[in-house]
Amino acid sequence: MGDAGGGVAVPDRGRRAGWLGAWLLAHALCVGAAFAGPAAGGVAGEEEAARQEAIYHSRGESVPPGYVVDRSLLSYSAFLMPGFSRALADLGPSDRWLDIGAGQGLAILDYYTERYDAMNPRGRERRGRKARAVAVSIEDRRTPRWEETAARLDPGQIRYLAGRRLREYSRDELGRFRLVSDFTGGFSYSRDLSVFMEKVLDFLEVDGDFHTLLLDVRPEAASGRPPDPDTQYLTEIEHEDGSNAGVCNWLKRIGCAKVACEQDTRTARQVELYHVRKVCEAVAVPALEPRGFKAGTPPLRRFVLRKSSARQPAGPR
């Protein structure tokens, strides 16, 4: 399953509806029905972990539907909050952009095209030679286009890192970034979501932005209502008494982070978009305990928000 088109224009919210509906309809064929419930630990948990690893390492015709490795920048602009496109357009030569779960790295490659500049005049003068970008992927999905683009750019303008999860990188290795994006990457797949967010915020500069989304999640607007019996939620966060805590509510508890959540109402599926801005260094992420995981694209995950769950502020790494 690939992305539509190769353009990189920033569409308005109305024009995005058709693309979103078509993409989500196709994606809906890949998730939901296979999930009877999250696997517990032990042998069952190990089996689910092995199934998920097989998805990550799949190639060619063995890549399951829904595991997309060729998303264009158009998809990012269409589906993430509009603030992502503005933040990207405003990056200058001294800024850095990190794309998590980058696949083939097409979003980054699209950013360095003349067409991007022509269709996104905002900030063009400030961009100059443009920001430096880093793509992170569990598997190396690069195509010849990546090597061709890297060869014509300044050395170190773009980097592609593969073979490790985000939590395995240190700040010394990656540095810091003005913008971090995650389009159904680690935020949708990580088995330890609180550790993942700690790493994202550690890599962000103060006043830097993180943009992501989740499919099939209970949106903040529905937090006080009973769950939809017809929806298989892929990511759930509960209190220890079993009541719904919600992803957006959890994010808003993070110290030194300003969070905006937006339900995407253009589809019958429950989709929520997130924008997290780091506002100071004393970041403290409420700890989540993983309680269930079922392999998929994305996987089904259950977490419990611990009562005394604020982690200590992240120090230098």
Short mmCIF file of C-alpha atoms in Angstrom, two decimals, residues 7-20 73-86 119-120 266:
data_model
loop_
_atom_site.label_atom_id
_atom_site.label_comp_id
_atom_site.label_asym_id
_atom_site.label_seq_id
_atom_site.Cartn_x
_atom_site.Cartn_y
_atom_site.Cartn_z
CA GLY A 7 3.58 16.31 -5.12
CA VAL A 8 4.33 18.22 -1.98
CA ALA A 9 1.77 21.01 -1.89
CA VAL A 10 0.19 21.88 1.44
CA PRO A 11 -3.56 21.24 1.03
CA ASP A 12 -6.23 23.01 2.99
CA ARG A 13 -8.41 21.10 5.45
CA GLY A 14 -11.30 20.77 3.02
CA ARG A 15 -9.24 19.30 0.19
CA ARG A 16 -7.63 16.84 2.59
CA ALA A 17 -10.92 15.03 3.22
CA GLY A 18 -10.93 12.95 0.03
CA TRP A 19 -7.34 11.78 0.42
CA LEU A 20 -7.85 10.92 4.08
CA LEU A 73 5.53 14.53 2.15
CA LEU A 74 2.09 15.14 0.66
CA SER A 75 0.71 12.53 3.06
CA TYR A 76 2.30 14.27 6.03
CA SER A 77 0.85 17.61 4.98
CA ALA A 78 -2.57 16.09 4.38
CA PHE A 79 -2.96 14.07 7.56
CA LEU A 80 -0.96 15.72 10.36
CA MET A 81 -2.08 18.93 12.01
CA PRO A 82 -1.64 21.99 9.75
CA GLY A 83 1.03 23.27 12.13
CA PHE A 84 3.40 20.61 10.80
CA SER A 85 3.52 22.14 7.33
CA ARG A 86 4.04 25.61 8.76
CA MET A 119 4.41 25.04 -4.01
CA ASN A 120 5.32 26.21 -0.51
CA ARG A 266 -13.66 13.42 8.23
#
